[in-house]
mmCIF file of C-alpha atoms in Angstrom:
data_model
loop_
_atom_site.group_PDB
_atom_site.id
_atom_site.type_symbol
_atom_site.label_atom_id
_atom_site.label_comp_id
_atom_site.label_asym_id
_atom_site.label_seq_id
_atom_site.Cartn_x
_atom_site.Cartn_y
_atom_site.Cartn_z
ATOM 1 C CA MET U 1 -8.657 -54.326 11.541
ATOM 2 C CA MET U 2 -9.285 -54.599 15.270
ATOM 3 C CA LEU U 3 -8.393 -51.718 17.582
ATOM 4 C CA SER U 4 -7.639 -52.056 21.272
ATOM 5 C CA ARG U 5 -9.678 -50.020 23.713
ATOM 6 C CA ARG U 6 -6.602 -47.937 24.405
ATOM 7 C CA SER U 7 -6.017 -47.241 20.693
ATOM 8 C CA LEU U 8 -9.690 -46.508 20.149
ATOM 9 C CA GLY U 9 -9.729 -44.121 23.084
ATOM 10 C CA THR U 10 -6.652 -42.319 21.814
ATOM 11 C CA GLY U 11 -8.165 -42.035 18.353
ATOM 12 C CA LEU U 12 -11.401 -40.584 19.712
ATOM 13 C CA ALA U 13 -9.445 -38.106 21.806
ATOM 14 C CA LEU U 14 -7.485 -36.976 18.753
ATOM 15 C CA LEU U 15 -10.693 -36.678 16.745
ATOM 16 C CA ALA U 16 -12.316 -34.602 19.454
ATOM 17 C CA ALA U 17 -9.262 -32.371 19.622
ATOM 18 C CA SER U 18 -9.297 -31.858 15.864
ATOM 19 C CA VAL U 19 -12.987 -30.968 15.935
ATOM 20 C CA CYS U 20 -12.353 -28.413 18.673
ATOM 21 C CA LEU U 21 -9.461 -26.938 16.725
ATOM 22 C CA GLY U 22 -11.629 -26.780 13.636
ATOM 23 C CA LYS U 23 -14.298 -24.882 15.522
ATOM 24 C CA ALA U 24 -11.697 -22.522 16.932
ATOM 25 C CA GLY U 25 -10.270 -21.974 13.457
ATOM 26 C CA GLY U 26 -13.731 -21.222 12.124
ATOM 27 C CA ALA U 27 -14.064 -18.430 14.663
ATOM 28 C CA ARG U 28 -10.858 -16.753 13.608
ATOM 29 C CA ALA U 29 -10.753 -13.415 11.855
ATOM 30 C CA GLU U 30 -11.605 -13.324 8.197
ATOM 31 C CA VAL U 31 -10.556 -10.632 5.776
ATOM 32 C CA LYS U 32 -13.549 -9.253 3.943
ATOM 33 C CA THR U 33 -13.028 -7.665 0.539
ATOM 34 C CA GLN U 34 -15.282 -5.586 -1.657
ATOM 35 C CA GLU U 35 -15.025 -3.807 -4.997
ATOM 36 C CA ILE U 36 -16.330 -0.257 -4.767
ATOM 37 C CA ASP U 37 -17.293 1.875 -7.755
ATOM 38 C CA TYR U 38 -16.896 5.612 -7.268
ATOM 39 C CA LYS U 39 -16.233 8.739 -9.325
ATOM 40 C CA GLN U 40 -13.961 11.725 -9.624
ATOM 41 C CA GLY U 41 -15.846 14.244 -11.712
ATOM 42 C CA ASP U 42 -17.056 12.318 -14.762
ATOM 43 C CA THR U 43 -14.400 9.629 -14.487
ATOM 44 C CA ALA U 44 -15.599 6.220 -13.328
ATOM 45 C CA LEU U 45 -13.196 4.568 -10.893
ATOM 46 C CA GLN U 46 -13.105 1.235 -9.100
ATOM 47 C CA GLY U 47 -11.320 0.530 -5.830
ATOM 48 C CA PHE U 48 -10.869 -2.473 -3.576
ATOM 49 C CA LEU U 49 -11.691 -2.435 0.138
ATOM 50 C CA ALA U 50 -10.254 -4.923 2.636
ATOM 51 C CA TYR U 51 -10.804 -5.232 6.387
ATOM 52 C CA ASP U 52 -10.909 -7.773 9.203
ATOM 53 C CA ASP U 53 -14.552 -8.359 10.064
ATOM 54 C CA ALA U 54 -13.683 -9.828 13.480
ATOM 55 C CA ALA U 55 -11.862 -6.718 14.693
ATOM 56 C CA LYS U 56 -13.788 -4.622 17.196
ATOM 57 C CA GLY U 57 -14.243 -0.880 17.015
ATOM 58 C CA LYS U 58 -12.934 1.655 14.550
ATOM 59 C CA ARG U 59 -9.350 1.390 13.317
ATOM 60 C CA PRO U 60 -6.921 3.372 11.143
ATOM 61 C CA GLY U 61 -7.555 3.523 7.411
ATOM 62 C CA VAL U 62 -4.860 3.317 4.755
ATOM 63 C CA LEU U 63 -5.025 4.113 1.044
ATOM 64 C CA ILE U 64 -3.036 1.863 -1.284
ATOM 65 C CA ILE U 65 -1.787 3.689 -4.380
ATOM 66 C CA HIS U 66 -0.866 1.374 -7.242
ATOM 67 C CA GLU U 67 2.200 1.180 -9.478
ATOM 68 C CA TRP U 68 2.284 2.702 -12.960
ATOM 69 C CA TRP U 69 0.466 -0.382 -14.316
ATOM 70 C CA GLY U 70 -2.797 0.712 -12.743
ATOM 71 C CA HIS U 71 -5.175 -0.810 -10.210
ATOM 72 C CA ASN U 72 -4.001 -4.418 -10.412
ATOM 73 C CA GLN U 73 -3.768 -7.540 -8.275
ATOM 74 C CA HIS U 74 -0.563 -6.354 -6.632
ATOM 75 C CA ALA U 75 -2.376 -3.328 -5.186
ATOM 76 C CA ARG U 76 -5.252 -5.515 -4.011
ATOM 77 C CA ASP U 77 -2.874 -7.951 -2.388
ATOM 78 C CA GLN U 78 -1.289 -5.140 -0.377
ATOM 79 C CA ALA U 79 -4.741 -4.064 0.810
ATOM 80 C CA SER U 80 -5.467 -7.602 1.992
ATOM 81 C CA ARG U 81 -2.105 -7.798 3.760
ATOM 82 C CA LEU U 82 -2.885 -4.594 5.642
ATOM 83 C CA ALA U 83 -6.334 -5.876 6.569
ATOM 84 C CA LYS U 84 -4.753 -8.978 8.100
ATOM 85 C CA ALA U 85 -2.538 -6.660 10.129
ATOM 86 C CA GLY U 86 -5.599 -4.955 11.622
ATOM 87 C CA TYR U 87 -6.177 -1.951 9.376
ATOM 88 C CA VAL U 88 -8.862 -0.961 6.891
ATOM 89 C CA ALA U 89 -7.276 -0.628 3.466
ATOM 90 C CA PHE U 90 -8.616 0.792 0.226
ATOM 91 C CA ALA U 91 -6.700 0.212 -2.992
ATOM 92 C CA LEU U 92 -7.642 3.235 -5.063
ATOM 93 C CA ASP U 93 -7.772 3.776 -8.814
ATOM 94 C CA MET U 94 -5.819 6.678 -10.306
ATOM 95 C CA TYR U 95 -6.486 5.965 -14.007
ATOM 96 C CA GLY U 96 -10.123 5.017 -14.469
ATOM 97 C CA LYS U 97 -12.107 1.793 -14.243
ATOM 98 C CA GLY U 98 -10.642 -0.854 -16.525
ATOM 99 C CA LYS U 99 -7.464 1.076 -17.375
ATOM 100 C CA LEU U 100 -4.800 -1.494 -16.658
ATOM 101 C CA ALA U 101 -1.502 -1.726 -18.521
ATOM 102 C CA THR U 102 0.633 -4.802 -19.157
ATOM 103 C CA HIS U 103 3.219 -3.092 -21.384
ATOM 104 C CA PRO U 104 5.572 -0.330 -20.137
ATOM 105 C CA LYS U 105 4.578 1.916 -23.049
ATOM 106 C CA ASP U 106 0.914 1.841 -22.024
ATOM 107 C CA ALA U 107 1.783 2.233 -18.347
ATOM 108 C CA THR U 108 3.818 5.328 -19.148
ATOM 109 C CA ALA U 109 0.969 6.796 -21.184
ATOM 110 C CA PHE U 110 -1.573 6.241 -18.390
ATOM 111 C CA MET U 111 0.758 7.688 -15.776
ATOM 112 C CA GLU U 112 1.675 10.770 -17.805
ATOM 113 C CA ALA U 113 -1.969 11.484 -18.624
ATOM 114 C CA VAL U 114 -2.692 11.805 -14.903
ATOM 115 C CA MET U 115 0.525 13.441 -13.744
ATOM 116 C CA LYS U 116 0.355 16.271 -16.293
ATOM 117 C CA ASP U 117 -2.523 17.775 -14.300
ATOM 118 C CA GLN U 118 -1.802 18.007 -10.576
ATOM 119 C CA GLN U 119 -5.402 18.993 -9.905
ATOM 120 C CA VAL U 120 -6.479 15.603 -11.254
ATOM 121 C CA VAL U 121 -3.880 13.837 -9.098
ATOM 122 C CA SER U 122 -5.188 15.561 -5.989
ATOM 123 C CA ALA U 123 -8.843 15.106 -6.917
ATOM 124 C CA ARG U 124 -8.479 11.360 -7.472
ATOM 125 C CA PHE U 125 -6.579 10.918 -4.245
ATOM 126 C CA ASP U 126 -9.236 12.929 -2.384
ATOM 127 C CA ALA U 127 -12.103 10.989 -3.989
ATOM 128 C CA ALA U 128 -10.616 7.730 -2.766
ATOM 129 C CA MET U 129 -9.967 9.165 0.664
ATOM 130 C CA GLU U 130 -13.626 10.117 0.985
ATOM 131 C CA VAL U 131 -14.601 6.528 0.195
ATOM 132 C CA LEU U 132 -12.224 5.276 2.880
ATOM 133 C CA LYS U 133 -13.421 7.774 5.500
ATOM 134 C CA LYS U 134 -17.037 6.721 5.008
ATOM 135 C CA GLN U 135 -16.392 3.096 5.902
ATOM 136 C CA PRO U 136 -17.970 2.337 9.290
ATOM 137 C CA GLN U 137 -14.846 0.494 10.450
ATOM 138 C CA VAL U 138 -12.540 3.481 9.904
ATOM 139 C CA ASN U 139 -11.276 5.952 12.467
ATOM 140 C CA ALA U 140 -11.212 9.026 10.231
ATOM 141 C CA ALA U 141 -8.784 10.749 12.597
ATOM 142 C CA LYS U 142 -6.114 8.167 11.799
ATOM 143 C CA LEU U 143 -5.410 7.959 8.081
ATOM 144 C CA GLY U 144 -2.399 7.010 6.036
ATOM 145 C CA ALA U 145 -1.190 6.029 2.575
ATOM 146 C CA PHE U 146 1.029 3.322 1.098
ATOM 147 C CA GLY U 147 2.392 4.152 -2.354
ATOM 148 C CA TYR U 148 4.174 1.851 -4.794
ATOM 149 C CA CYS U 149 6.290 3.113 -7.710
ATOM 150 C CA PHE U 150 4.096 5.817 -9.334
ATOM 151 C CA GLY U 151 1.874 5.531 -6.257
ATOM 152 C CA GLY U 152 4.796 6.469 -4.053
ATOM 153 C CA ALA U 153 5.192 9.703 -5.971
ATOM 154 C CA VAL U 154 1.478 10.429 -5.525
ATOM 155 C CA ALA U 155 1.626 9.760 -1.789
ATOM 156 C CA LEU U 156 4.570 12.133 -1.418
ATOM 157 C CA ILE U 157 2.820 14.819 -3.466
ATOM 158 C CA ARG U 158 -0.040 14.764 -0.975
ATOM 159 C CA ALA U 159 2.324 14.678 2.009
ATOM 160 C CA ARG U 160 4.236 17.677 0.620
ATOM 161 C CA ALA U 161 0.914 19.480 0.173
ATOM 162 C CA GLY U 162 0.195 19.091 3.873
ATOM 163 C CA ASP U 163 -2.618 16.532 3.772
ATOM 164 C CA ASP U 164 -3.847 15.490 7.201
ATOM 165 C CA LEU U 165 -2.197 12.072 7.169
ATOM 166 C CA ARG U 166 -0.624 10.330 10.139
ATOM 167 C CA ALA U 167 1.649 8.098 8.067
ATOM 168 C CA VAL U 168 2.935 7.788 4.513
ATOM 169 C CA VAL U 169 4.990 4.800 3.388
ATOM 170 C CA THR U 170 6.498 4.483 -0.073
ATOM 171 C CA PHE U 171 7.971 1.406 -1.718
ATOM 172 C CA HIS U 172 10.284 1.901 -4.729
ATOM 173 C CA GLY U 173 8.584 5.256 -5.296
ATOM 174 C CA ASN U 174 9.821 8.270 -7.234
ATOM 175 C CA LEU U 175 11.151 10.827 -4.743
ATOM 176 C CA ALA U 176 11.641 13.832 -7.020
ATOM 177 C CA ALA U 177 9.724 16.957 -6.089
ATOM 178 C CA GLY U 178 8.181 17.364 -9.524
ATOM 179 C CA ALA U 179 5.059 19.053 -8.220
ATOM 180 C CA GLY U 180 6.944 21.360 -5.880
ATOM 181 C CA SER U 181 9.228 20.942 -2.887
ATOM 182 C CA ALA U 182 7.900 20.660 0.640
ATOM 183 C CA GLN U 183 7.623 23.957 2.472
ATOM 184 C CA LYS U 184 8.975 24.330 5.984
ATOM 185 C CA GLY U 185 6.482 23.209 8.609
ATOM 186 C CA LYS U 186 3.839 22.079 6.110
ATOM 187 C CA VAL U 187 4.339 18.303 6.093
ATOM 188 C CA LYS U 188 2.082 16.722 8.727
ATOM 189 C CA ALA U 189 2.632 13.048 7.966
ATOM 190 C CA ARG U 190 5.415 10.923 9.312
ATOM 191 C CA ILE U 191 7.109 9.435 6.239
ATOM 192 C CA LEU U 192 8.909 6.156 5.667
ATOM 193 C CA VAL U 193 10.641 5.769 2.307
ATOM 194 C CA GLN U 194 11.770 2.293 1.262
ATOM 195 C CA THR U 195 13.950 2.237 -1.810
ATOM 196 C CA GLY U 196 16.068 -0.291 -3.664
ATOM 197 C CA GLU U 197 19.752 0.508 -3.660
ATOM 198 C CA ALA U 198 20.041 -0.998 -7.154
ATOM 199 C CA ASP U 199 17.024 0.908 -8.516
ATOM 200 C CA PRO U 200 18.076 2.894 -11.617
ATOM 201 C CA PHE U 201 14.806 4.850 -11.548
ATOM 202 C CA VAL U 202 15.547 6.160 -8.052
ATOM 203 C CA PRO U 203 19.307 6.811 -8.064
ATOM 204 C CA LYS U 204 21.330 7.762 -5.012
ATOM 205 C CA GLU U 205 21.361 11.421 -6.077
ATOM 206 C CA GLN U 206 17.556 11.518 -5.991
ATOM 207 C CA VAL U 207 17.504 9.902 -2.560
ATOM 208 C CA GLU U 208 20.006 12.406 -1.160
ATOM 209 C CA ALA U 209 18.118 15.348 -2.664
ATOM 210 C CA PHE U 210 14.911 14.068 -1.065
ATOM 211 C CA LYS U 211 16.580 13.756 2.340
ATOM 212 C CA LYS U 212 17.815 17.342 2.123
ATOM 213 C CA GLU U 213 14.403 18.602 1.000
ATOM 214 C CA MET U 214 12.657 16.917 3.928
ATOM 215 C CA LYS U 215 15.272 18.069 6.428
ATOM 216 C CA ASP U 216 14.894 21.664 5.237
ATOM 217 C CA ALA U 217 11.118 21.312 5.555
ATOM 218 C CA GLY U 218 11.382 19.997 9.103
ATOM 219 C CA ALA U 219 9.534 16.804 8.176
ATOM 220 C CA LYS U 220 9.768 13.558 10.139
ATOM 221 C CA VAL U 221 11.237 11.171 7.596
ATOM 222 C CA GLU U 222 12.992 7.824 7.623
ATOM 223 C CA VAL U 223 14.701 6.459 4.507
ATOM 224 C CA VAL U 224 15.583 2.769 4.246
ATOM 225 C CA GLY U 225 17.675 1.417 1.389
ATOM 226 C CA HIS U 226 17.466 -2.284 0.524
ATOM 227 C CA PRO U 227 20.782 -3.651 -0.802
ATOM 228 C CA GLY U 228 20.632 -5.232 -4.251
ATOM 229 C CA ALA U 229 16.939 -4.435 -4.700
ATOM 230 C CA LYS U 230 15.813 -3.066 -8.063
ATOM 231 C CA HIS U 231 12.667 -1.168 -8.958
ATOM 232 C CA SER U 232 9.332 -2.821 -8.115
ATOM 233 C CA PHE U 233 10.975 -5.142 -5.589
ATOM 234 C CA THR U 234 7.633 -5.829 -3.822
ATOM 235 C CA ASN U 235 5.842 -7.134 -6.921
ATOM 236 C CA PRO U 236 6.238 -10.878 -7.661
ATOM 237 C CA ASP U 237 5.292 -10.175 -11.294
ATOM 238 C CA ALA U 238 7.904 -7.453 -11.795
ATOM 239 C CA GLY U 239 10.087 -9.601 -14.043
ATOM 240 C CA LYS U 240 7.266 -10.268 -16.502
ATOM 241 C CA ALA U 241 7.621 -6.777 -17.977
ATOM 242 C CA GLY U 242 10.903 -7.716 -19.650
ATOM 243 C CA MET U 243 12.756 -4.725 -18.190
ATOM 244 C CA ASP U 244 16.092 -5.306 -16.504
ATOM 245 C CA ALA U 245 15.396 -2.447 -14.092
ATOM 246 C CA LEU U 246 12.391 -4.287 -12.623
ATOM 247 C CA ALA U 247 12.811 -7.322 -10.388
ATOM 248 C CA TYR U 248 11.066 -8.897 -7.433
ATOM 249 C CA ASN U 249 13.217 -9.292 -4.332
ATOM 250 C CA ALA U 250 11.675 -11.555 -1.689
ATOM 251 C CA GLU U 251 14.023 -10.432 1.069
ATOM 252 C CA ALA U 252 13.449 -6.736 0.410
ATOM 253 C CA ASP U 253 9.713 -7.337 0.129
ATOM 254 C CA LYS U 254 9.561 -8.984 3.558
ATOM 255 C CA LYS U 255 11.871 -6.550 5.281
ATOM 256 C CA SER U 256 10.135 -3.518 3.823
ATOM 257 C CA TRP U 257 6.721 -4.852 4.838
ATOM 258 C CA ASP U 258 7.821 -5.606 8.382
ATOM 259 C CA ALA U 259 9.356 -2.145 8.661
ATOM 260 C CA ALA U 260 6.175 -0.556 7.299
ATOM 261 C CA LEU U 261 3.960 -2.294 9.854
ATOM 262 C CA LYS U 262 6.241 -1.286 12.711
ATOM 263 C CA PHE U 263 6.295 2.285 11.414
ATOM 264 C CA ILE U 264 2.557 2.754 11.053
ATOM 265 C CA LYS U 265 1.865 1.142 14.412
ATOM 266 C CA SER U 266 3.988 3.854 15.989
ATOM 267 C CA ALA U 267 2.540 6.636 13.820
ATOM 268 C CA PHE U 268 -1.072 5.698 14.539
ATOM 269 C CA ALA U 269 -0.392 5.366 18.268
ATOM 270 C CA ARG U 270 0.027 9.138 18.533
#
């Protein structure tokens, strides 16, 4: 097929433009990920680090605390999402390397084994935080935590205890003060709670009790309810468990994520 000079020139121009765009795309930021083995006492743990290698200077670090299933792909995906947003994220391990449940019965057993000893809860959170602080990309003066389901309860335990966190965000997390209510003036973190209004595990009564507890403690807290959202609304695999109480909700997932990013941007700007 013969091409006119005009057509040939246009084609070459388009080709050149595509090459330039390709080079520009190649220079864009890339999220780097790394599995990190660490320990709490004699317990071997494995976390997942994610960060943008093109970002300059130190930036805030955020721990990702997994659902009751354990350190799974959902937790890693949230770390990668945060890295794309400009943060350094470390998805920690609360159960032990390789302890990952696929059945609710096993998930409950893993969760209860940890939660029965609050010293273990704190020690595993602290062990992961030390890993995060040591990363050369992290501004150790600006730290936060994202907790999902069981992980939300853990994040709030540490916030209630007065950990030096700038921001804590929970998604479909348990809000009950099982390890002790917050004491007035002790909570340092700004807290954003995102809950499903159709979540039977976090009923309205629990939400209202949490609001009162935080108000009495003088904590800076925002609570957002997502209409129609059930438990585990951020996890695309939620329905695979065969529990009616668990369901992914794309709208709630997006809205809660957008709200979380806006929240931590403000919290870390202090």
